[in-house]
Amino acid sequence: MTQNTSAPLAGIRIIDLTSAVVGPYATQVLGEYGADVIKVEERSGDVIRWICGRSPTPGMPGKFLHMNGNKRSICLDLKQEEGRQALLKLVDTAHVFLHNMRPAALARLGLDAETLRKRHSPLIHASIVGFGSKGRYAGRPAYDSILQGGTGLASLFATHGAEPRYVPYVVVDRTAGLMVANAVLAALFAHQRDGAGRTLEVPMFESFAALLLSEHMYGHTFDPPTGPLGDQRLLDANAKPVQTRDGYVCITTNTDAQVKRLFEALGRSDLANDARYATSLARIEHVSEFFSARADVVRQFSTEELMERLLEHDVPIMPCHTLDSLLQDPHLRDVGLIENDTHPTQGAIKRIKPAMSMSGFQAKLRHHAPHIGEQSTEILRELGYSPADIENLFNRGIALAHKPDPSSRPQ
C-alpha cells in the first residue's frame, strides 16, 4: 500500500470491525485523509457485500466499492482463540479500534473498551451503537429504516395526510457515519496533546433525534411554547420541487431581497411588493400562500428559461435532477467528481472521488476496495507471523485469504 506522508492522518492505524454503512462510511472518510484502515471481516464478510446487487465477481457490488476504498481486509474467526489473539496483536499496533457490534457480543469476545484499554492504554475505543448505553433501549438492534421511523423522520411525510415513508437514502446511517468520523478526529487531536486514549460512544438514535429536533422543535424550544412543533417552511405541502412547463426546478429564497428578485425576474412586481411576502416574518405567517403563488408563476416558464432568468438575478435555483441526469451534470464533470477507473478484479468502474480539497494534500486512492481477506497474509506478516504460522492459520480456518478465481475475472 502506498503511504502518502503528506496526508493529515498518515501513520494513523484504524482497526475497523464495522459492517453495513455507518461504520464503513466513517472509515472511508478517515481513509481518504490517509489513515491505514484495516477492515476485519468474518468468513461471510461485510453484509453490504451481499445485499446491494450483482457484481462481476461475487461480493463486490457498487455500494461496497464506494465505501471501502483505501482499506485492507483481514479475515479472522474471532470465535477461535487464535483468531482473537491475532486481532489483539493488531489492536496493539493501532491508534483507533472502531466497531458496531452489540455490547454483549463485544464483551464475550473480550473486545470491550475496559479490556482493550487495560492492554493498550493509548487506544481510542469507538463504539457505534443504535441506542445509548444509559437508556432503556440499550442493546437493541437498529438499522437506518428503524431509526428513520423512531426519530420521527418518516412521519414528517405524513404531515398533510400522506402515509409515513422512508427517505430513499440511508440518511441516518450516513449522517451518523460523519459524526463518528468527527468524534474520532477530535479524539485523535486530543491524543496528540496528552497521549491519552479515549472511550467513545456514538448512539445513532440520539444523534439523529438531536438533529431532527434542532430543526423542528421550533416554538417548543421555549417554556411555555411560543408556537407549534415543526418548521412550517419545510413541512408545507408545497415545500417541494416546483413544476415548470417541461420539468421541475428547485428554488429557495430565504432573504427578502431574494424573494423580491425572484418575482421581478418572472415579471410579477406585484407579488414582489405584496405585504404578505415582503418580509421573512410575514412569509412565515403566509407560507402556504407564498409557495402557491410561486408555483403558479413558475409553471408558466420552461426549465431553461427559468434557469436563465433566475441565475441572472442571483436567485438560488437548480434543476431537479434524476439519478440519470445527475451523472451527466456539467458541473460534476468540470470538477471530475466521477472518474473512469479499473478495479483489479471488477474491471472498468466509475469511481467517486473525494469532493473536499485541502492545500498541501491531495486525496488519492491508495488501494481499491478489497475482497474478503485480500490482505490477510500481508497483515499477519506485519504482525510477525512466520509463513508456516500463517499457513497453519489458513489450514485450520482461523484466518482466510482471498484467492482470485481467474475464470471469474472480468475481461
GROMACS .gro file of C-alpha atoms in nm:
model
  411
    1MET     CA    1   0.000   0.000   0.000
    2THR     CA    2   0.138   0.342  -0.096
    3GLN     CA    3   0.167   0.575   0.203
    4ASN     CA    4   0.104   0.944   0.138
    5THR     CA    5   0.323   1.108   0.403
    6SER     CA    6   0.161   1.448   0.343
    7ALA     CA    7  -0.182   1.310   0.435
    8PRO     CA    8  -0.333   1.451   0.758
    9LEU     CA    9  -0.378   1.101   0.905
   10ALA     CA   10  -0.060   0.944   0.770
   11GLY     CA   11   0.073   0.696   1.027
   12ILE     CA   12  -0.265   0.652   1.200
   13ARG     CA   13  -0.389   0.292   1.207
   14ILE     CA   14  -0.759   0.217   1.249
   15ILE     CA   15  -0.893  -0.132   1.319
   16ASP     CA   16  -1.240  -0.144   1.163
   17LEU     CA   17  -1.479  -0.411   1.290
   18THR     CA   18  -1.783  -0.243   1.139
   19SER     CA   19  -2.017  -0.357   0.863
   20ALA     CA   20  -2.308  -0.225   0.653
   21VAL     CA   21  -2.300   0.157   0.610
   22VAL     CA   22  -2.248   0.371   0.920
   23GLY     CA   23  -1.906   0.235   1.023
   24PRO     CA   24  -1.762   0.168   0.677
   25TYR     CA   25  -1.866   0.517   0.565
   26ALA     CA   26  -1.690   0.670   0.868
   27THR     CA   27  -1.370   0.477   0.800
   28GLN     CA   28  -1.392   0.556   0.428
   29VAL     CA   29  -1.371   0.925   0.521
   30LEU     CA   30  -1.079   0.862   0.759
   31GLY     CA   31  -0.905   0.651   0.497
   32GLU     CA   32  -0.935   0.933   0.245
   33TYR     CA   33  -0.741   1.150   0.491
   34GLY     CA   34  -0.459   0.896   0.485
   35ALA     CA   35  -0.533   0.658   0.775
   36ASP     CA   36  -0.429   0.293   0.740
   37VAL     CA   37  -0.771   0.129   0.779
   38ILE     CA   38  -0.765  -0.245   0.840
   39LYS     CA   39  -1.105  -0.399   0.781
   40VAL     CA   40  -1.155  -0.710   0.995
   41GLU     CA   41  -1.413  -0.945   0.846
   42GLU     CA   42  -1.555  -1.284   0.930
   43ARG     CA   43  -1.569  -1.553   0.665
   44SER     CA   44  -1.905  -1.434   0.529
   45GLY     CA   45  -1.775  -1.078   0.504
   46ASP     CA   46  -1.943  -0.742   0.543
   47VAL     CA   47  -2.320  -0.781   0.492
   48ILE     CA   48  -2.320  -0.494   0.240
   49ARG     CA   49  -2.125  -0.721   0.004
   50TRP     CA   50  -2.437  -0.934  -0.045
   51ILE     CA   51  -2.744  -0.708  -0.027
   52CYS     CA   52  -2.660  -0.443  -0.286
   53GLY     CA   53  -2.688  -0.612  -0.623
   54ARG     CA   54  -2.466  -0.813  -0.853
   55SER     CA   55  -2.103  -0.755  -0.940
   56PRO     CA   56  -1.859  -0.901  -1.194
   57THR     CA   57  -1.713  -1.122  -0.919
   58PRO     CA   58  -1.903  -1.215  -0.601
   59GLY     CA   59  -1.924  -0.984  -0.302
   60MET     CA   60  -1.808  -0.663  -0.470
   61PRO     CA   61  -2.119  -0.454  -0.555
   62GLY     CA   62  -2.103  -0.085  -0.630
   63LYS     CA   63  -2.211   0.037  -0.286
   64PHE     CA   64  -1.938  -0.171  -0.123
   65LEU     CA   65  -1.674  -0.033  -0.363
   66HIS     CA   66  -1.780   0.326  -0.291
   67MET     CA   67  -1.742   0.285   0.088
   68ASN     CA   68  -1.436   0.064   0.121
   69GLY     CA   69  -1.157   0.214  -0.082
   70ASN     CA   70  -0.821   0.274   0.090
   71LYS     CA   71  -0.879  -0.022   0.322
   72ARG     CA   72  -0.707  -0.355   0.368
   73SER     CA   73  -0.906  -0.665   0.462
   74ILE     CA   74  -0.805  -0.940   0.700
   75CYS     CA   75  -1.039  -1.231   0.762
   76LEU     CA   76  -1.028  -1.385   1.111
   77ASP     CA   77  -1.253  -1.624   1.302
   78LEU     CA   78  -1.283  -1.434   1.631
   79LYS     CA   79  -1.470  -1.719   1.797
   80GLN     CA   80  -1.148  -1.918   1.793
   81GLU     CA   81  -0.885  -1.816   2.048
   82GLU     CA   82  -0.602  -1.791   1.797
   83GLY     CA   83  -0.811  -1.569   1.573
   84ARG     CA   84  -0.889  -1.342   1.868
   85GLN     CA   85  -0.521  -1.335   1.966
   86ALA     CA   86  -0.429  -1.225   1.613
   87LEU     CA   87  -0.679  -0.942   1.642
   88LEU     CA   88  -0.537  -0.840   1.982
   89LYS     CA   89  -0.189  -0.823   1.831
   90LEU     CA   90  -0.334  -0.600   1.562
   91VAL     CA   91  -0.501  -0.378   1.824
   92ASP     CA   92  -0.163  -0.335   1.995
   93THR     CA   93  -0.038  -0.159   1.680
   94ALA     CA   94  -0.342   0.065   1.640
   95HIS     CA   95  -0.450   0.415   1.734
   96VAL     CA   96  -0.824   0.352   1.691
   97PHE     CA   97  -1.048   0.048   1.738
   98LEU     CA   98  -1.390   0.103   1.584
   99HIS     CA   99  -1.685  -0.137   1.594
  100ASN     CA  100  -2.064  -0.152   1.564
  101MET     CA  101  -2.115  -0.481   1.748
  102ARG     CA  102  -2.372  -0.505   2.026
  103PRO     CA  103  -2.213  -0.457   2.371
  104ALA     CA  104  -2.288  -0.809   2.494
  105ALA     CA  105  -2.125  -0.972   2.190
  106LEU     CA  106  -1.825  -0.741   2.220
  107ALA     CA  107  -1.779  -0.827   2.589
  108ARG     CA  108  -1.797  -1.201   2.518
  109LEU     CA  109  -1.500  -1.160   2.282
  110GLY     CA  110  -1.307  -0.952   2.535
  111LEU     CA  111  -1.305  -0.655   2.299
  112ASP     CA  112  -1.486  -0.408   2.523
  113ALA     CA  113  -1.324  -0.073   2.598
  114GLU     CA  114  -1.216  -0.158   2.954
  115THR     CA  115  -1.040  -0.477   2.848
  116LEU     CA  116  -0.866  -0.336   2.541
  117ARG     CA  117  -0.755  -0.013   2.706
  118LYS     CA  118  -0.606  -0.205   3.000
  119ARG     CA  119  -0.397  -0.385   2.740
  120HIS     CA  120  -0.320  -0.081   2.524
  121SER     CA  121  -0.394   0.238   2.719
  122PRO     CA  122  -0.339   0.494   2.437
  123LEU     CA  123  -0.614   0.326   2.231
  124ILE     CA  124  -0.916   0.522   2.112
  125HIS     CA  125  -1.201   0.272   2.152
  126ALA     CA  126  -1.502   0.389   1.950
  127SER     CA  127  -1.842   0.219   1.969
  128ILE     CA  128  -2.123   0.284   1.722
  129VAL     CA  129  -2.449   0.178   1.885
  130GLY     CA  130  -2.813   0.205   1.784
  131PHE     CA  131  -2.912   0.341   2.124
  132GLY     CA  132  -2.706   0.494   2.404
  133SER     CA  133  -2.592   0.258   2.680
  134LYS     CA  134  -2.763   0.457   2.957
  135GLY     CA  135  -3.114   0.430   2.816
  136ARG     CA  136  -3.377   0.156   2.821
  137TYR     CA  137  -3.328   0.079   2.450
  138ALA     CA  138  -2.960  -0.008   2.502
  139GLY     CA  139  -2.855  -0.323   2.321
  140ARG     CA  140  -3.144  -0.327   2.075
  141PRO     CA  141  -3.063  -0.387   1.708
  142ALA     CA  142  -3.102  -0.087   1.480
  143TYR     CA  143  -3.096  -0.019   1.109
  144ASP     CA  144  -3.140   0.304   0.917
  145SER     CA  145  -3.511   0.243   0.847
  146ILE     CA  146  -3.575   0.161   1.214
  147LEU     CA  147  -3.420   0.491   1.314
  148GLN     CA  148  -3.588   0.694   1.040
  149GLY     CA  149  -3.915   0.583   1.195
  150GLY     CA  150  -3.801   0.605   1.555
  151THR     CA  151  -3.671   0.962   1.526
  152GLY     CA  152  -3.990   1.087   1.361
  153LEU     CA  153  -3.833   1.147   1.021
  154ALA     CA  154  -4.065   0.907   0.837
  155SER     CA  155  -4.373   1.068   0.993
  156LEU     CA  156  -4.283   1.412   0.856
  157PHE     CA  157  -4.406   1.295   0.517
  158ALA     CA  158  -4.748   1.233   0.676
  159THR     CA  159  -4.791   1.593   0.793
  160HIS     CA  160  -5.052   1.664   0.525
  161GLY     CA  161  -5.237   1.335   0.522
  162ALA     CA  162  -4.996   1.118   0.327
  163GLU     CA  163  -4.857   0.797   0.470
  164PRO     CA  164  -4.528   0.788   0.660
  165ARG     CA  165  -4.241   0.684   0.437
  166TYR     CA  166  -3.867   0.643   0.442
  167VAL     CA  167  -3.626   0.878   0.270
  168PRO     CA  168  -3.486   0.662  -0.015
  169TYR     CA  169  -3.133   0.712   0.110
  170VAL     CA  170  -2.979   0.575   0.430
  171VAL     CA  171  -2.969   0.922   0.578
  172VAL     CA  172  -2.938   0.822   0.946
  173ASP     CA  173  -2.650   0.583   0.873
  174ARG     CA  174  -2.465   0.832   0.657
  175THR     CA  175  -2.515   1.122   0.898
  176ALA     CA  176  -2.410   0.912   1.197
  177GLY     CA  177  -2.106   0.798   0.998
  178LEU     CA  178  -1.992   1.159   0.965
  179MET     CA  179  -2.049   1.209   1.340
  180VAL     CA  180  -1.834   0.904   1.409
  181ALA     CA  181  -1.556   1.038   1.188
  182ASN     CA  182  -1.578   1.376   1.364
  183ALA     CA  183  -1.559   1.215   1.709
  184VAL     CA  184  -1.259   1.002   1.610
  185LEU     CA  185  -1.079   1.305   1.465
  186ALA     CA  186  -1.142   1.501   1.786
  187ALA     CA  187  -1.010   1.212   1.996
  188LEU     CA  188  -0.700   1.184   1.777
  189PHE     CA  189  -0.640   1.558   1.813
  190ALA     CA  190  -0.669   1.530   2.192
  191HIS     CA  191  -0.435   1.230   2.188
  192GLN     CA  192  -0.171   1.436   2.009
  193ARG     CA  193  -0.178   1.681   2.302
  194ASP     CA  194  -0.185   1.445   2.601
  195GLY     CA  195  -0.107   1.096   2.468
  196ALA     CA  196  -0.413   0.953   2.641
  197GLY     CA  197  -0.660   0.708   2.496
  198ARG     CA  198  -1.033   0.774   2.485
  199THR     CA  199  -1.353   0.572   2.502
  200LEU     CA  200  -1.616   0.698   2.257
  201GLU     CA  201  -1.979   0.602   2.209
  202VAL     CA  202  -2.182   0.740   1.919
  203PRO     CA  203  -2.551   0.645   1.955
  204MET     CA  204  -2.734   0.670   1.625
  205PHE     CA  205  -3.085   0.722   1.767
  206GLU     CA  206  -2.994   1.011   1.995
  207SER     CA  207  -2.758   1.166   1.741
  208PHE     CA  208  -3.018   1.187   1.468
  209ALA     CA  209  -3.300   1.275   1.709
  210ALA     CA  210  -3.092   1.574   1.822
  211LEU     CA  211  -3.053   1.690   1.462
  212LEU     CA  212  -3.419   1.648   1.378
  213LEU     CA  213  -3.535   1.822   1.696
  214SER     CA  214  -3.296   2.111   1.642
  215GLU     CA  215  -3.474   2.160   1.309
  216HIS     CA  216  -3.832   2.104   1.421
  217MET     CA  217  -3.862   2.172   1.797
  218TYR     CA  218  -3.932   2.527   1.684
  219GLY     CA  219  -4.178   2.703   1.919
  220HIS     CA  220  -4.147   2.424   2.177
  221THR     CA  221  -3.790   2.537   2.236
  222PHE     CA  222  -3.943   2.786   2.480
  223ASP     CA  223  -4.137   2.727   2.801
  224PRO     CA  224  -4.420   2.794   2.761
  225PRO     CA  225  -4.413   2.725   2.385
  226THR     CA  226  -4.436   3.024   2.153
  227GLY     CA  227  -4.576   2.812   1.870
  228PRO     CA  228  -4.622   2.457   1.742
  229LEU     CA  229  -4.364   2.190   1.674
  230GLY     CA  230  -4.229   2.184   1.319
  231ASP     CA  231  -4.076   2.434   1.077
  232GLN     CA  232  -4.373   2.503   0.853
  233ARG     CA  233  -4.148   2.631   0.574
  234LEU     CA  234  -4.023   2.273   0.544
  235LEU     CA  235  -4.346   2.088   0.628
  236ASP     CA  236  -4.583   2.276   0.400
  237ALA     CA  237  -4.738   2.059   0.127
  238ASN     CA  238  -4.587   2.288  -0.139
  239ALA     CA  239  -4.235   2.280   0.006
  240LYS     CA  240  -4.116   2.065  -0.281
  241PRO     CA  241  -3.964   2.096  -0.630
  242VAL     CA  242  -4.168   2.334  -0.842
  243GLN     CA  243  -4.320   2.223  -1.171
  244THR     CA  244  -4.227   2.409  -1.488
  245ARG     CA  245  -4.375   2.370  -1.836
  246ASP     CA  246  -4.138   2.083  -1.908
  247GLY     CA  247  -3.998   1.955  -1.579
  248TYR     CA  248  -3.917   2.056  -1.223
  249VAL     CA  249  -3.678   2.301  -1.059
  250CYS     CA  250  -3.569   2.365  -0.702
  251ILE     CA  251  -3.587   2.727  -0.587
  252THR     CA  252  -3.504   2.862  -0.241
  253THR     CA  253  -3.543   3.226  -0.140
  254ASN     CA  254  -3.465   3.283   0.227
  255THR     CA  255  -3.395   3.657   0.225
  256ASP     CA  256  -3.633   3.940   0.148
  257ALA     CA  257  -3.405   4.057  -0.134
  258GLN     CA  258  -3.409   3.710  -0.294
  259VAL     CA  259  -3.790   3.699  -0.288
  260LYS     CA  260  -3.810   4.043  -0.448
  261ARG     CA  261  -3.564   3.946  -0.721
  262LEU     CA  262  -3.748   3.618  -0.782
  263PHE     CA  263  -4.080   3.778  -0.862
  264GLU     CA  264  -3.925   4.069  -1.053
  265ALA     CA  265  -3.726   3.822  -1.267
  266LEU     CA  266  -4.053   3.648  -1.352
  267GLY     CA  267  -4.238   3.971  -1.435
  268ARG     CA  268  -4.451   3.981  -1.121
  269SER     CA  269  -4.356   4.303  -0.943
  270ASP     CA  270  -4.700   4.299  -0.784
  271LEU     CA  271  -4.606   3.987  -0.589
  272ALA     CA  272  -4.262   4.129  -0.511
  273ASN     CA  273  -4.436   4.417  -0.334
  274ASP     CA  274  -4.713   4.211  -0.172
  275ALA     CA  275  -4.701   4.273   0.204
  276ARG     CA  276  -4.765   3.902   0.272
  277TYR     CA  277  -4.436   3.809   0.107
  278ALA     CA  278  -4.218   4.116   0.157
  279THR     CA  279  -4.062   4.017   0.491
  280SER     CA  280  -3.943   3.694   0.649
  281LEU     CA  281  -4.190   3.708   0.936
  282ALA     CA  282  -4.480   3.780   0.701
  283ARG     CA  283  -4.384   3.486   0.480
  284ILE     CA  284  -4.383   3.253   0.782
  285GLU     CA  285  -4.741   3.356   0.855
  286HIS     CA  286  -4.842   3.309   0.491
  287VAL     CA  287  -4.609   3.027   0.388
  288SER     CA  288  -4.873   2.820   0.204
  289GLU     CA  289  -4.993   3.122   0.007
  290PHE     CA  290  -4.635   3.216  -0.079
  291PHE     CA  291  -4.548   2.869  -0.209
  292SER     CA  292  -4.875   2.853  -0.406
  293ALA     CA  293  -4.818   3.193  -0.565
  294ARG     CA  294  -4.463   3.094  -0.656
  295ALA     CA  295  -4.581   2.768  -0.811
  296ASP     CA  296  -4.848   2.944  -1.019
  297VAL     CA  297  -4.588   3.177  -1.168
  298VAL     CA  298  -4.313   2.919  -1.223
  299ARG     CA  299  -4.527   2.673  -1.418
  300GLN     CA  300  -4.565   2.930  -1.695
  301PHE     CA  301  -4.195   2.904  -1.784
  302SER     CA  302  -3.974   2.634  -1.927
  303THR     CA  303  -3.692   2.499  -1.712
  304GLU     CA  304  -3.429   2.652  -1.938
  305GLU     CA  305  -3.591   2.996  -1.931
  306LEU     CA  306  -3.627   2.985  -1.552
  307MET     CA  307  -3.265   2.887  -1.506
  308GLU     CA  308  -3.151   3.174  -1.725
  309ARG     CA  309  -3.372   3.438  -1.564
  310LEU     CA  310  -3.314   3.344  -1.201
  311LEU     CA  311  -2.940   3.293  -1.230
  312GLU     CA  312  -2.918   3.635  -1.397
  313HIS     CA  313  -3.092   3.778  -1.088
  314ASP     CA  314  -2.878   3.575  -0.843
  315VAL     CA  315  -3.171   3.368  -0.717
  316PRO     CA  316  -3.072   3.015  -0.597
  317ILE     CA  317  -3.204   2.756  -0.844
  318MET     CA  318  -3.110   2.411  -0.968
  319PRO     CA  319  -3.281   2.165  -1.200
  320CYS     CA  320  -3.446   1.879  -1.012
  321HIS     CA  321  -3.213   1.602  -1.129
  322THR     CA  322  -3.294   1.237  -1.168
  323LEU     CA  323  -3.022   0.985  -1.091
  324ASP     CA  324  -2.959   0.954  -1.465
  325SER     CA  325  -2.931   1.327  -1.526
  326LEU     CA  326  -2.715   1.380  -1.215
  327LEU     CA  327  -2.449   1.159  -1.369
  328GLN     CA  328  -2.448   1.395  -1.668
  329ASP     CA  329  -2.438   1.720  -1.468
  330PRO     CA  330  -2.185   1.951  -1.635
  331HIS     CA  331  -2.051   2.092  -1.308
  332LEU     CA  332  -1.975   1.744  -1.174
  333ARG     CA  333  -1.791   1.680  -1.499
  334ASP     CA  334  -1.597   2.006  -1.461
  335VAL     CA  335  -1.472   1.912  -1.113
  336GLY     CA  336  -1.415   1.546  -1.205
  337LEU     CA  337  -1.619   1.401  -0.919
  338ILE     CA  338  -1.671   1.075  -1.104
  339GLU     CA  339  -1.384   0.924  -1.296
  340ASN     CA  340  -1.338   0.612  -1.501
  341ASP     CA  341  -1.112   0.363  -1.330
  342THR     CA  342  -1.013  -0.003  -1.343
  343HIS     CA  343  -1.055  -0.228  -1.041
  344PRO     CA  344  -0.809  -0.521  -1.034
  345THR     CA  345  -1.089  -0.780  -1.028
  346GLN     CA  346  -1.406  -0.590  -1.121
  347GLY     CA  347  -1.275  -0.434  -1.440
  348ALA     CA  348  -1.394  -0.094  -1.560
  349ILE     CA  349  -1.575   0.103  -1.290
  350LYS     CA  350  -1.690   0.457  -1.221
  351ARG     CA  351  -1.520   0.581  -0.904
  352ILE     CA  352  -1.650   0.866  -0.688
  353LYS     CA  353  -1.359   1.089  -0.586
  354PRO     CA  354  -1.344   1.280  -0.254
  355ALA     CA  355  -1.507   1.620  -0.303
  356MET     CA  356  -1.306   1.810  -0.041
  357SER     CA  357  -0.980   1.985  -0.117
  358MET     CA  358  -0.700   2.085   0.118
  359SER     CA  359  -0.386   2.284   0.050
  360GLY     CA  360  -0.075   2.067   0.071
  361PHE     CA  361  -0.275   1.745   0.040
  362GLN     CA  362  -0.438   1.566  -0.249
  363ALA     CA  363  -0.662   1.274  -0.154
  364LYS     CA  364  -0.566   0.971  -0.362
  365LEU     CA  365  -0.682   0.614  -0.396
  366ARG     CA  366  -0.406   0.411  -0.234
  367HIS     CA  367  -0.591   0.081  -0.251
  368HIS     CA  368  -0.907  -0.036  -0.422
  369ALA     CA  369  -1.189  -0.184  -0.214
  370PRO     CA  370  -1.068  -0.530  -0.106
  371HIS     CA  371  -1.209  -0.879  -0.129
  372ILE     CA  372  -1.267  -1.067   0.198
  373GLY     CA  373  -0.924  -1.137   0.344
  374GLU     CA  374  -0.739  -0.995   0.045
  375GLN     CA  375  -0.454  -0.868   0.264
  376SER     CA  376  -0.468  -1.137   0.535
  377THR     CA  377  -0.122  -1.270   0.452
  378GLU     CA  378   0.031  -0.922   0.429
  379ILE     CA  379  -0.114  -0.806   0.762
  380LEU     CA  380  -0.027  -1.127   0.951
  381ARG     CA  381   0.328  -1.097   0.821
  382GLU     CA  382   0.343  -0.740   0.953
  383LEU     CA  383   0.241  -0.874   1.297
  384GLY     CA  384   0.539  -1.110   1.298
  385TYR     CA  385   0.373  -1.437   1.197
  386SER     CA  386   0.605  -1.668   1.003
  387PRO     CA  387   0.500  -1.817   0.666
  388ALA     CA  388   0.445  -2.151   0.841
  389ASP     CA  389   0.232  -1.990   1.114
  390ILE     CA  390   0.023  -1.811   0.853
  391GLU     CA  391  -0.030  -2.128   0.650
  392ASN     CA  392  -0.133  -2.307   0.970
  393LEU     CA  393  -0.394  -2.041   1.046
  394PHE     CA  394  -0.534  -2.074   0.694
  395ASN     CA  395  -0.540  -2.454   0.702
  396ARG     CA  396  -0.730  -2.456   1.032
  397GLY     CA  397  -0.987  -2.196   0.920
  398ILE     CA  398  -0.874  -1.941   1.180
  399ALA     CA  399  -0.783  -1.696   0.905
  400LEU     CA  400  -0.881  -1.679   0.540
  401ALA     CA  401  -0.703  -1.533   0.240
  402HIS     CA  402  -0.876  -1.429  -0.079
  403LYS     CA  403  -0.773  -1.641  -0.375
  404PRO     CA  404  -0.878  -1.490  -0.707
  405ASP     CA  405  -1.060  -1.719  -0.946
  406PRO     CA  406  -0.913  -1.645  -1.290
  407SER     CA  407  -1.224  -1.781  -1.460
  408SER     CA  408  -1.443  -1.514  -1.293
  409ARG     CA  409  -1.221  -1.217  -1.366
  410PRO     CA  410  -1.376  -0.956  -1.599
  411GLN     CA  411  -1.231  -0.947  -1.947
   0.00000   0.00000   0.00000
